């Protein structure tokens, strides 16, 4: 998938031209550059930017999965805390008897 199509799917409200107006130059470590070259040679990608975008997309997916899992774990912990708290309440306990007062008048 080329950059323009990917960006339109990702953010249809922002013009790709505006994004391309800001050029970012980066220096890749040799091992990352070799990985990009291997991907290009495999024919799976048409350009280095396609390889980089695939990596960025994967990173974003991984972060989304992490956030979803974190929210699930937090919800599970909260539910467990409520469960434990509800087990500590004695359902047969009556406030008017347990306070030690009898024949109360309201």
N, CA, C and O atoms as a GROMACS GRO file, in nm:
protein
  424
    1UNK      N    1   0.085  -0.118   0.000
    1UNK     CA    2   0.000   0.000   0.000
    1UNK      C    3   0.089   0.123   0.000
    1UNK      O    4   0.187   0.131   0.075
    2UNK      N    5   0.056   0.218  -0.082
    2UNK     CA    6   0.138   0.338  -0.086
    2UNK      C    7   0.101   0.432   0.028
    2UNK      O    8  -0.003   0.416   0.093
    3UNK      N    9   0.186   0.529   0.050
    3UNK     CA   10   0.171   0.621   0.164
    3UNK      C   11   0.039   0.697   0.160
    3UNK      O   12  -0.028   0.708   0.262
    4UNK      N   13   0.003   0.748   0.045
    4UNK     CA   14  -0.119   0.829   0.035
    4UNK      C   15  -0.242   0.747   0.073
    4UNK      O   16  -0.326   0.794   0.149
    5UNK      N   17  -0.252   0.626   0.020
    5UNK     CA   18  -0.367   0.540   0.053
    5UNK      C   19  -0.368   0.507   0.202
    5UNK      O   20  -0.472   0.512   0.267
    6UNK      N   21  -0.251   0.474   0.254
    6UNK     CA   22  -0.242   0.442   0.397
    6UNK      C   23  -0.284   0.560   0.482
    6UNK      O   24  -0.361   0.545   0.577
    7UNK      N   25  -0.234   0.679   0.448
    7UNK     CA   26  -0.265   0.798   0.529
    7UNK      C   27  -0.414   0.832   0.520
    7UNK      O   28  -0.475   0.872   0.619
    8UNK      N   29  -0.474   0.816   0.400
    8UNK     CA   30  -0.617   0.845   0.385
    8UNK      C   31  -0.701   0.749   0.468
    8UNK      O   32  -0.802   0.789   0.525
    9UNK      N   33  -0.659   0.623   0.474
    9UNK     CA   34  -0.731   0.527   0.559
    9UNK      C   35  -0.714   0.562   0.706
    9UNK      O   36  -0.807   0.551   0.785
   10UNK      N   37  -0.595   0.605   0.741
   10UNK     CA   38  -0.562   0.634   0.881
   10UNK      C   39  -0.622   0.766   0.926
   10UNK      O   40  -0.675   0.774   1.037
   11UNK      N   41  -0.616   0.867   0.844
   11UNK     CA   42  -0.661   1.000   0.882
   11UNK      C   43  -0.721   1.071   0.761
   11UNK      O   44  -0.654   1.152   0.697
   12UNK      N   45  -0.846   1.039   0.729
   12UNK     CA   46  -0.905   1.094   0.607
   12UNK      C   47  -0.926   1.244   0.609
   12UNK      O   48  -0.947   1.305   0.504
   13UNK      N   49  -0.921   1.306   0.724
   13UNK     CA   50  -0.948   1.450   0.732
   13UNK      C   51  -0.825   1.535   0.706
   13UNK      O   52  -0.838   1.656   0.686
   14UNK      N   53  -0.706   1.476   0.708
   14UNK     CA   54  -0.583   1.553   0.687
   14UNK      C   55  -0.531   1.525   0.547
   14UNK      O   56  -0.515   1.410   0.507
   15UNK      N   57  -0.505   1.629   0.476
   15UNK     CA   58  -0.453   1.616   0.340
   15UNK      C   59  -0.311   1.560   0.344
   15UNK      O   60  -0.226   1.614   0.415
   16UNK      N   61  -0.283   1.453   0.269
   16UNK     CA   62  -0.147   1.401   0.265
   16UNK      C   63  -0.046   1.504   0.217
   16UNK      O   64   0.071   1.499   0.257
   17UNK      N   65  -0.088   1.597   0.133
   17UNK     CA   66   0.003   1.700   0.083
   17UNK      C   67   0.058   1.783   0.199
   17UNK      O   68   0.176   1.819   0.201
   18UNK      N   69  -0.029   1.813   0.295
   18UNK     CA   70   0.016   1.892   0.409
   18UNK      C   71   0.121   1.816   0.489
   18UNK      O   72   0.218   1.874   0.536
   19UNK      N   73   0.099   1.687   0.504
   19UNK     CA   74   0.193   1.606   0.580
   19UNK      C   75   0.327   1.596   0.508
   19UNK      O   76   0.433   1.600   0.570
   20UNK      N   77   0.321   1.582   0.378
   20UNK     CA   78   0.443   1.567   0.300
   20UNK      C   79   0.523   1.696   0.292
   20UNK      O   80   0.641   1.693   0.257
   21UNK      N   81   0.462   1.809   0.324
   21UNK     CA   82   0.532   1.936   0.319
   21UNK      C   83   0.644   1.940   0.422
   21UNK      O   84   0.744   2.010   0.403
   22UNK      N   85   0.629   1.867   0.532
   22UNK     CA   86   0.732   1.859   0.635
   22UNK      C   87   0.812   1.732   0.613
   22UNK      O   88   0.763   1.621   0.634
   23UNK      N   89   0.934   1.748   0.572
   23UNK     CA   90   1.020   1.633   0.545
   23UNK      C   91   1.103   1.602   0.668
   23UNK      O   92   1.165   1.691   0.726
   24UNK      N   93   1.102   1.476   0.706
   24UNK     CA   94   1.181   1.432   0.820
   24UNK      C   95   1.293   1.342   0.768
   24UNK      O   96   1.267   1.241   0.702
   25UNK      N   97   1.412   1.378   0.798
   25UNK     CA   98   1.525   1.294   0.759
   25UNK      C   99   1.573   1.219   0.882
   25UNK      O  100   1.593   1.276   0.989
   26UNK      N  101   1.592   1.089   0.864
   26UNK     CA  102   1.642   1.008   0.975
   26UNK      C  103   1.760   0.925   0.926
   26UNK      O  104   1.772   0.895   0.807
   27UNK      N  105   1.844   0.890   1.019
   27UNK     CA  106   1.957   0.802   0.989
   27UNK      C  107   1.929   0.669   1.056
   27UNK      O  108   1.913   0.661   1.178
   28UNK      N  109   1.922   0.566   0.974
   28UNK     CA  110   1.894   0.433   1.027
   28UNK      C  111   2.022   0.363   1.067
   28UNK      O  112   2.123   0.373   0.998
   29UNK      N  113   2.020   0.292   1.178
   29UNK     CA  114   2.135   0.209   1.212
   29UNK      C  115   2.154   0.103   1.102
   29UNK      O  116   2.058   0.064   1.036
   30UNK      N  117   2.276   0.058   1.083
   30UNK     CA  118   2.303  -0.037   0.973
   30UNK      C  119   2.214  -0.161   0.976
   30UNK      O  120   2.172  -0.209   0.870
   31UNK      N  121   2.184  -0.213   1.094
   31UNK     CA  122   2.100  -0.334   1.100
   31UNK      C  123   1.956  -0.306   1.057
   31UNK      O  124   1.890  -0.392   0.999
   32UNK      N  125   1.906  -0.186   1.084
   32UNK     CA  126   1.771  -0.149   1.040
   32UNK      C  127   1.771  -0.124   0.889
   32UNK      O  128   1.677  -0.163   0.819
   33UNK      N  129   1.874  -0.059   0.841
   33UNK     CA  130   1.885  -0.037   0.697
   33UNK      C  131   1.892  -0.170   0.623
   33UNK      O  132   1.834  -0.185   0.516
   34UNK      N  133   1.963  -0.265   0.679
   34UNK     CA  134   1.973  -0.398   0.617
   34UNK      C  135   1.835  -0.467   0.617
   34UNK      O  136   1.799  -0.534   0.520
   35UNK      N  137   1.761  -0.450   0.724
   35UNK     CA  138   1.626  -0.507   0.730
   35UNK      C  139   1.537  -0.446   0.622
   35UNK      O  140   1.463  -0.517   0.554
   36UNK      N  141   1.544  -0.316   0.607
   36UNK     CA  142   1.466  -0.248   0.503
   36UNK      C  143   1.506  -0.301   0.366
   36UNK      O  144   1.420  -0.329   0.282
   37UNK      N  145   1.636  -0.315   0.343
   37UNK     CA  146   1.684  -0.366   0.214
   37UNK      C  147   1.634  -0.509   0.189
   37UNK      O  148   1.594  -0.541   0.077
   38UNK      N  149   1.637  -0.593   0.292
   38UNK     CA  150   1.588  -0.731   0.276
   38UNK      C  151   1.440  -0.732   0.239
   38UNK      O  152   1.398  -0.813   0.156
   39UNK      N  153   1.363  -0.645   0.300
   39UNK     CA  154   1.220  -0.638   0.269
   39UNK      C  155   1.198  -0.591   0.125
   39UNK      O  156   1.110  -0.642   0.056
   40UNK      N  157   1.278  -0.497   0.080
   40UNK     CA  158   1.267  -0.449  -0.058
   40UNK      C  159   1.306  -0.559  -0.157
   40UNK      O  160   1.239  -0.578  -0.258
   41UNK      N  161   1.414  -0.630  -0.126
   41UNK     CA  162   1.460  -0.738  -0.214
   41UNK      C  163   1.356  -0.850  -0.222
   41UNK      O  164   1.340  -0.914  -0.326
   42UNK      N  165   1.285  -0.873  -0.111
   42UNK     CA  166   1.183  -0.979  -0.110
   42UNK      C  167   1.067  -0.947  -0.205
   42UNK      O  168   0.991  -1.036  -0.243
   43UNK      N  169   1.054  -0.821  -0.241
   43UNK     CA  170   0.946  -0.781  -0.331
   43UNK      C  171   0.815  -0.753  -0.259
   43UNK      O  172   0.715  -0.718  -0.322
   44UNK      N  173   0.815  -0.766  -0.130
   44UNK     CA  174   0.692  -0.743  -0.053
   44UNK      C  175   0.657  -0.594  -0.049
   44UNK      O  176   0.540  -0.558  -0.039
   45UNK      N  177   0.758  -0.509  -0.056
   45UNK     CA  178   0.736  -0.364  -0.050
   45UNK      C  179   0.798  -0.298  -0.172
   45UNK      O  180   0.896  -0.347  -0.228
   46UNK      N  181   0.739  -0.186  -0.212
   46UNK     CA  182   0.786  -0.114  -0.329
   46UNK      C  183   0.889  -0.007  -0.297
   46UNK      O  184   0.967   0.032  -0.384
   47UNK      N  185   0.890   0.040  -0.174
   47UNK     CA  186   0.983   0.147  -0.139
   47UNK      C  187   1.018   0.138   0.009
   47UNK      O  188   0.951   0.070   0.087
   48UNK      N  189   1.125   0.208   0.044
   48UNK     CA  190   1.168   0.210   0.184
   48UNK      C  191   1.061   0.273   0.272
   48UNK      O  192   1.041   0.229   0.386
   49UNK      N  193   0.992   0.374   0.222
   49UNK     CA  194   0.887   0.437   0.303
   49UNK      C  195   0.774   0.338   0.331
   49UNK      O  196   0.713   0.343   0.438
   50UNK      N  197   0.745   0.250   0.236
   50UNK     CA  198   0.642   0.148   0.261
   50UNK      C  199   0.684   0.054   0.374
   50UNK      O  200   0.600   0.014   0.456
   51UNK      N  201   0.812   0.020   0.379
   51UNK     CA  202   0.863  -0.067   0.486
   51UNK      C  203   0.852   0.006   0.620
   51UNK      O  204   0.806  -0.050   0.719
   52UNK      N  205   0.894   0.132   0.622
   52UNK     CA  206   0.889   0.212   0.745
   52UNK      C  207   0.743   0.228   0.792
   52UNK      O  208   0.714   0.214   0.911
   53UNK      N  209   0.654   0.258   0.699
   53UNK     CA  210   0.513   0.275   0.735
   53UNK      C  211   0.452   0.147   0.790
   53UNK      O  212   0.372   0.150   0.882
   54UNK      N  213   0.492   0.034   0.732
   54UNK     CA  214   0.443  -0.095   0.784
   54UNK      C  215   0.489  -0.114   0.928
   54UNK      O  216   0.414  -0.162   1.013
   55UNK      N  217   0.614  -0.076   0.956
   55UNK     CA  218   0.666  -0.086   1.092
   55UNK      C  219   0.594   0.008   1.188
   55UNK      O  220   0.565  -0.029   1.301
   56UNK      N  221   0.567   0.128   1.142
   56UNK     CA  222   0.496   0.226   1.226
   56UNK      C  223   0.354   0.176   1.253
   56UNK      O  224   0.304   0.188   1.365
   57UNK      N  225   0.289   0.122   1.150
   57UNK     CA  226   0.154   0.070   1.166
   57UNK      C  227   0.153  -0.045   1.267
   57UNK      O  228   0.064  -0.055   1.351
   58UNK      N  229   0.252  -0.131   1.258
   58UNK     CA  230   0.262  -0.242   1.352
   58UNK      C  231   0.282  -0.192   1.495
   58UNK      O  232   0.223  -0.246   1.589
   59UNK      N  233   0.365  -0.091   1.511
   59UNK     CA  234   0.388  -0.031   1.642
   59UNK      C  235   0.257   0.025   1.698
   59UNK      O  236   0.226   0.007   1.816
   60UNK      N  237   0.183   0.092   1.613
   60UNK     CA  238   0.055   0.149   1.656
   60UNK      C  239  -0.043   0.039   1.697
   60UNK      O  240  -0.112   0.052   1.798
   61UNK      N  241  -0.048  -0.068   1.620
   61UNK     CA  242  -0.136  -0.181   1.654
   61UNK      C  243  -0.095  -0.243   1.787
   61UNK      O  244  -0.180  -0.276   1.869
   62UNK      N  245   0.035  -0.257   1.807
   62UNK     CA  246   0.086  -0.314   1.931
   62UNK      C  247   0.048  -0.226   2.050
   62UNK      O  248   0.009  -0.278   2.155
   63UNK      N  249   0.059  -0.096   2.035
   63UNK     CA  250   0.022  -0.005   2.143
   63UNK      C  251  -0.128  -0.010   2.170
   63UNK      O  252  -0.171  -0.003   2.286
   64UNK      N  253  -0.209  -0.022   2.065
   64UNK     CA  254  -0.354  -0.035   2.084
   64UNK      C  255  -0.387  -0.163   2.162
   64UNK      O  256  -0.470  -0.161   2.252
   65UNK      N  257  -0.321  -0.273   2.125
   65UNK     CA  258  -0.343  -0.400   2.194
   65UNK      C  259  -0.301  -0.387   2.340
   65UNK      O  260  -0.372  -0.435   2.429
   66UNK      N  261  -0.188  -0.323   2.365
   66UNK     CA  262  -0.139  -0.303   2.501
   66UNK      C  263  -0.239  -0.222   2.583
   66UNK      O  264  -0.270  -0.258   2.697
   67UNK      N  265  -0.291  -0.114   2.526
   67UNK     CA  266  -0.386  -0.029   2.598
   67UNK      C  267  -0.516  -0.104   2.627
   67UNK      O  268  -0.571  -0.093   2.736
   68UNK      N  269  -0.564  -0.181   2.529
   68UNK     CA  270  -0.685  -0.261   2.550
   68UNK      C  271  -0.664  -0.363   2.662
   68UNK      O  272  -0.750  -0.380   2.748
   69UNK      N  273  -0.549  -0.429   2.660
   69UNK     CA  274  -0.520  -0.529   2.763
   69UNK      C  275  -0.507  -0.463   2.900
   69UNK      O  276  -0.554  -0.517   3.000
   70UNK      N  277  -0.443  -0.348   2.905
   70UNK     CA  278  -0.429  -0.275   3.031
   70UNK      C  279  -0.566  -0.240   3.087
   70UNK      O  280  -0.590  -0.256   3.207
   71UNK      N  281  -0.656  -0.192   3.002
   71UNK     CA  282  -0.790  -0.158   3.047
   71UNK      C  283  -0.865  -0.282   3.096
   71UNK      O  284  -0.937  -0.275   3.196
   72UNK      N  285  -0.848  -0.395   3.027
   72UNK     CA  286  -0.910  -0.520   3.070
   72UNK      C  287  -0.860  -0.560   3.209
   72UNK      O  288  -0.939  -0.598   3.296
   73UNK      N  289  -0.728  -0.553   3.228
   73UNK     CA  290  -0.671  -0.590   3.357
   73UNK      C  291  -0.718  -0.497   3.468
   73UNK      O  292  -0.745  -0.542   3.580
   74UNK      N  293  -0.727  -0.368   3.439
   74UNK     CA  294  -0.776  -0.273   3.539
   74UNK      C  295  -0.921  -0.302   3.574
   74UNK      O  296  -0.960  -0.295   3.690
   75UNK      N  297  -1.001  -0.333   3.473
   75UNK     CA  298  -1.142  -0.366   3.497
   75UNK      C  299  -1.154  -0.494   3.578
   75UNK      O  300  -1.234  -0.501   3.671
   76UNK      N  301  -1.073  -0.595   3.545
   76UNK     CA  302  -1.074  -0.720   3.620
   76UNK      C  303  -1.036  -0.697   3.766
   76UNK      O  304  -1.098  -0.753   3.856
   77UNK      N  305  -0.935  -0.614   3.790
   77UNK     CA  306  -0.891  -0.584   3.926
   77UNK      C  307  -1.001  -0.512   4.003
   77UNK      O  308  -1.023  -0.541   4.121
   78UNK      N  309  -1.068  -0.420   3.938
   78UNK     CA  310  -1.176  -0.346   4.003
   78UNK      C  311  -1.292  -0.439   4.038
   78UNK      O  312  -1.347  -0.433   4.148
   79UNK      N  313  -1.329  -0.526   3.944
   79UNK     CA  314  -1.436  -0.621   3.968
   79UNK      C  315  -1.400  -0.716   4.083
   79UNK      O  316  -1.485  -0.748   4.166
   80UNK      N  317  -1.275  -0.760   4.087
   80UNK     CA  318  -1.230  -0.848   4.195
   80UNK      C  319  -1.235  -0.776   4.329
   80UNK      O  320  -1.274  -0.835   4.430
   81UNK      N  321  -1.198  -0.649   4.332
   81UNK     CA  322  -1.204  -0.571   4.457
   81UNK      C  323  -1.348  -0.558   4.503
   81UNK      O  324  -1.376  -0.571   4.623
   82UNK      N  325  -1.441  -0.533   4.411
   82UNK     CA  326  -1.583  -0.526   4.448
   82UNK      C  327  -1.633  -0.660   4.499
   82UNK      O  328  -1.709  -0.667   4.596
   83UNK      N  329  -1.590  -0.768   4.433
   83UNK     CA  330  -1.631  -0.902   4.474
   83UNK      C  331  -1.584  -0.931   4.616
   83UNK      O  332  -1.660  -0.981   4.698
   84UNK      N  333  -1.458  -0.899   4.644
   84UNK     CA  334  -1.404  -0.923   4.778
   84UNK      C  335  -1.473  -0.837   4.882
   84UNK      O  336  -1.502  -0.882   4.992
   85UNK      N  337  -1.500  -0.712   4.847
   85UNK     CA  338  -1.566  -0.622   4.941
   85UNK      C  339  -1.708  -0.670   4.971
   85UNK      O  340  -1.755  -0.660   5.084
   86UNK      N  341  -1.777  -0.721   4.870
   86UNK     CA  342  -1.914  -0.767   4.892
   86UNK      C  343  -1.917  -0.895   4.976
   86UNK      O  344  -2.017  -0.921   5.042
   87UNK      N  345  -1.811  -0.973   4.974
   87UNK     CA  346  -1.806  -1.095   5.054
   87UNK      C  347  -1.781  -1.063   5.201
   87UNK      O  348  -1.812  -1.144   5.288
   88UNK      N  349  -1.727  -0.946   5.229
   88UNK     CA  350  -1.699  -0.908   5.367
   88UNK      C  351  -1.826  -0.861   5.438
   88UNK      O  352  -1.828  -0.855   5.561
   89UNK      N  353  -1.931  -0.830   5.365
   89UNK     CA  354  -2.056  -0.785   5.425
   89UNK      C  355  -2.137  -0.907   5.466
   89UNK      O  356  -2.161  -0.996   5.384
   90UNK      N  357  -2.177  -0.911   5.590
   90UNK     CA  358  -2.258  -1.021   5.641
   90UNK      C  359  -2.405  -0.990   5.610
   90UNK      O  360  -2.459  -0.895   5.667
   91UNK      N  361  -2.468  -1.066   5.523
   91UNK     CA  362  -2.605  -1.033   5.482
   91UNK      C  363  -2.707  -1.046   5.595
   91UNK      O  364  -2.813  -0.982   5.590
   92UNK      N  365  -2.677  -1.127   5.697
   92UNK     CA  366  -2.774  -1.146   5.807
   92UNK      C  367  -2.760  -1.042   5.915
   92UNK      O  368  -2.838  -1.038   6.010
   93UNK      N  369  -2.661  -0.958   5.902
   93UNK     CA  370  -2.635  -0.855   6.002
   93UNK      C  371  -2.740  -0.747   5.992
   93UNK      O  372  -2.763  -0.693   5.884
   94UNK      N  373  -2.803  -0.716   6.102
   94UNK     CA  374  -2.908  -0.614   6.104
   94UNK      C  375  -2.857  -0.495   6.183
   94UNK      O  376  -2.820  -0.508   6.300
   95UNK      N  377  -2.856  -0.382   6.122
   95UNK     CA  378  -2.800  -0.262   6.184
   95UNK      C  379  -2.871  -0.229   6.314
   95UNK      O  380  -2.805  -0.190   6.411
   96UNK      N  381  -3.003  -0.242   6.320
   96UNK     CA  382  -3.077  -0.202   6.441
   96UNK      C  383  -3.048  -0.295   6.558
   96UNK      O  384  -3.061  -0.254   6.674
   97UNK      N  385  -3.011  -0.418   6.530
   97UNK     CA  386  -2.977  -0.511   6.639
   97UNK      C  387  -2.829  -0.502   6.670
   97UNK      O  388  -2.789  -0.505   6.786
   98UNK      N  389  -2.748  -0.492   6.567
   98UNK     CA  390  -2.603  -0.498   6.585
   98UNK      C  391  -2.547  -0.375   6.655
   98UNK      O  392  -2.436  -0.380   6.706
   99UNK      N  393  -2.622  -0.264   6.658
   99UNK     CA  394  -2.568  -0.147   6.724
   99UNK      C  395  -2.581  -0.152   6.876
   99UNK      O  396  -2.534  -0.063   6.946
  100UNK      N  397  -2.646  -0.257   6.926
  100UNK     CA  398  -2.657  -0.276   7.070
  100UNK      C  399  -2.773  -0.200   7.133
  100UNK      O  400  -2.796  -0.211   7.253
  101UNK      N  401  -2.844  -0.125   7.056
  101UNK     CA  402  -2.957  -0.049   7.109
  101UNK      C  403  -3.086  -0.127   7.084
  101UNK      O  404  -3.104  -0.187   6.978
  102UNK      N  405  -3.173  -0.125   7.181
  102UNK     CA  406  -3.304  -0.191   7.165
  102UNK      C  407  -3.415  -0.090   7.189
  102UNK      O  408  -3.394   0.012   7.254
  103UNK      N  409  -3.529  -0.120   7.138
  103UNK     CA  410  -3.648  -0.036   7.155
  103UNK      C  411  -3.621   0.108   7.113
  103UNK      O  412  -3.655   0.202   7.185
  104UNK      N  413  -3.560   0.124   6.999
  104UNK     CA  414  -3.533   0.260   6.950
  104UNK      C  415  -3.660   0.323   6.898
  104UNK      O  416  -3.745   0.256   6.839
  105UNK      N  417  -3.673   0.451   6.920
  105UNK     CA  418  -3.787   0.525   6.867
  105UNK      C  419  -3.731   0.629   6.768
  105UNK      O  420  -3.636   0.700   6.797
  106UNK      N  421  -3.793   0.634   6.655
  106UNK     CA  422  -3.747   0.729   6.553
  106UNK      C  423  -3.835   0.847   6.551
  106UNK      O  424  -3.814   0.939   6.472
   0.00000   0.00000   0.00000
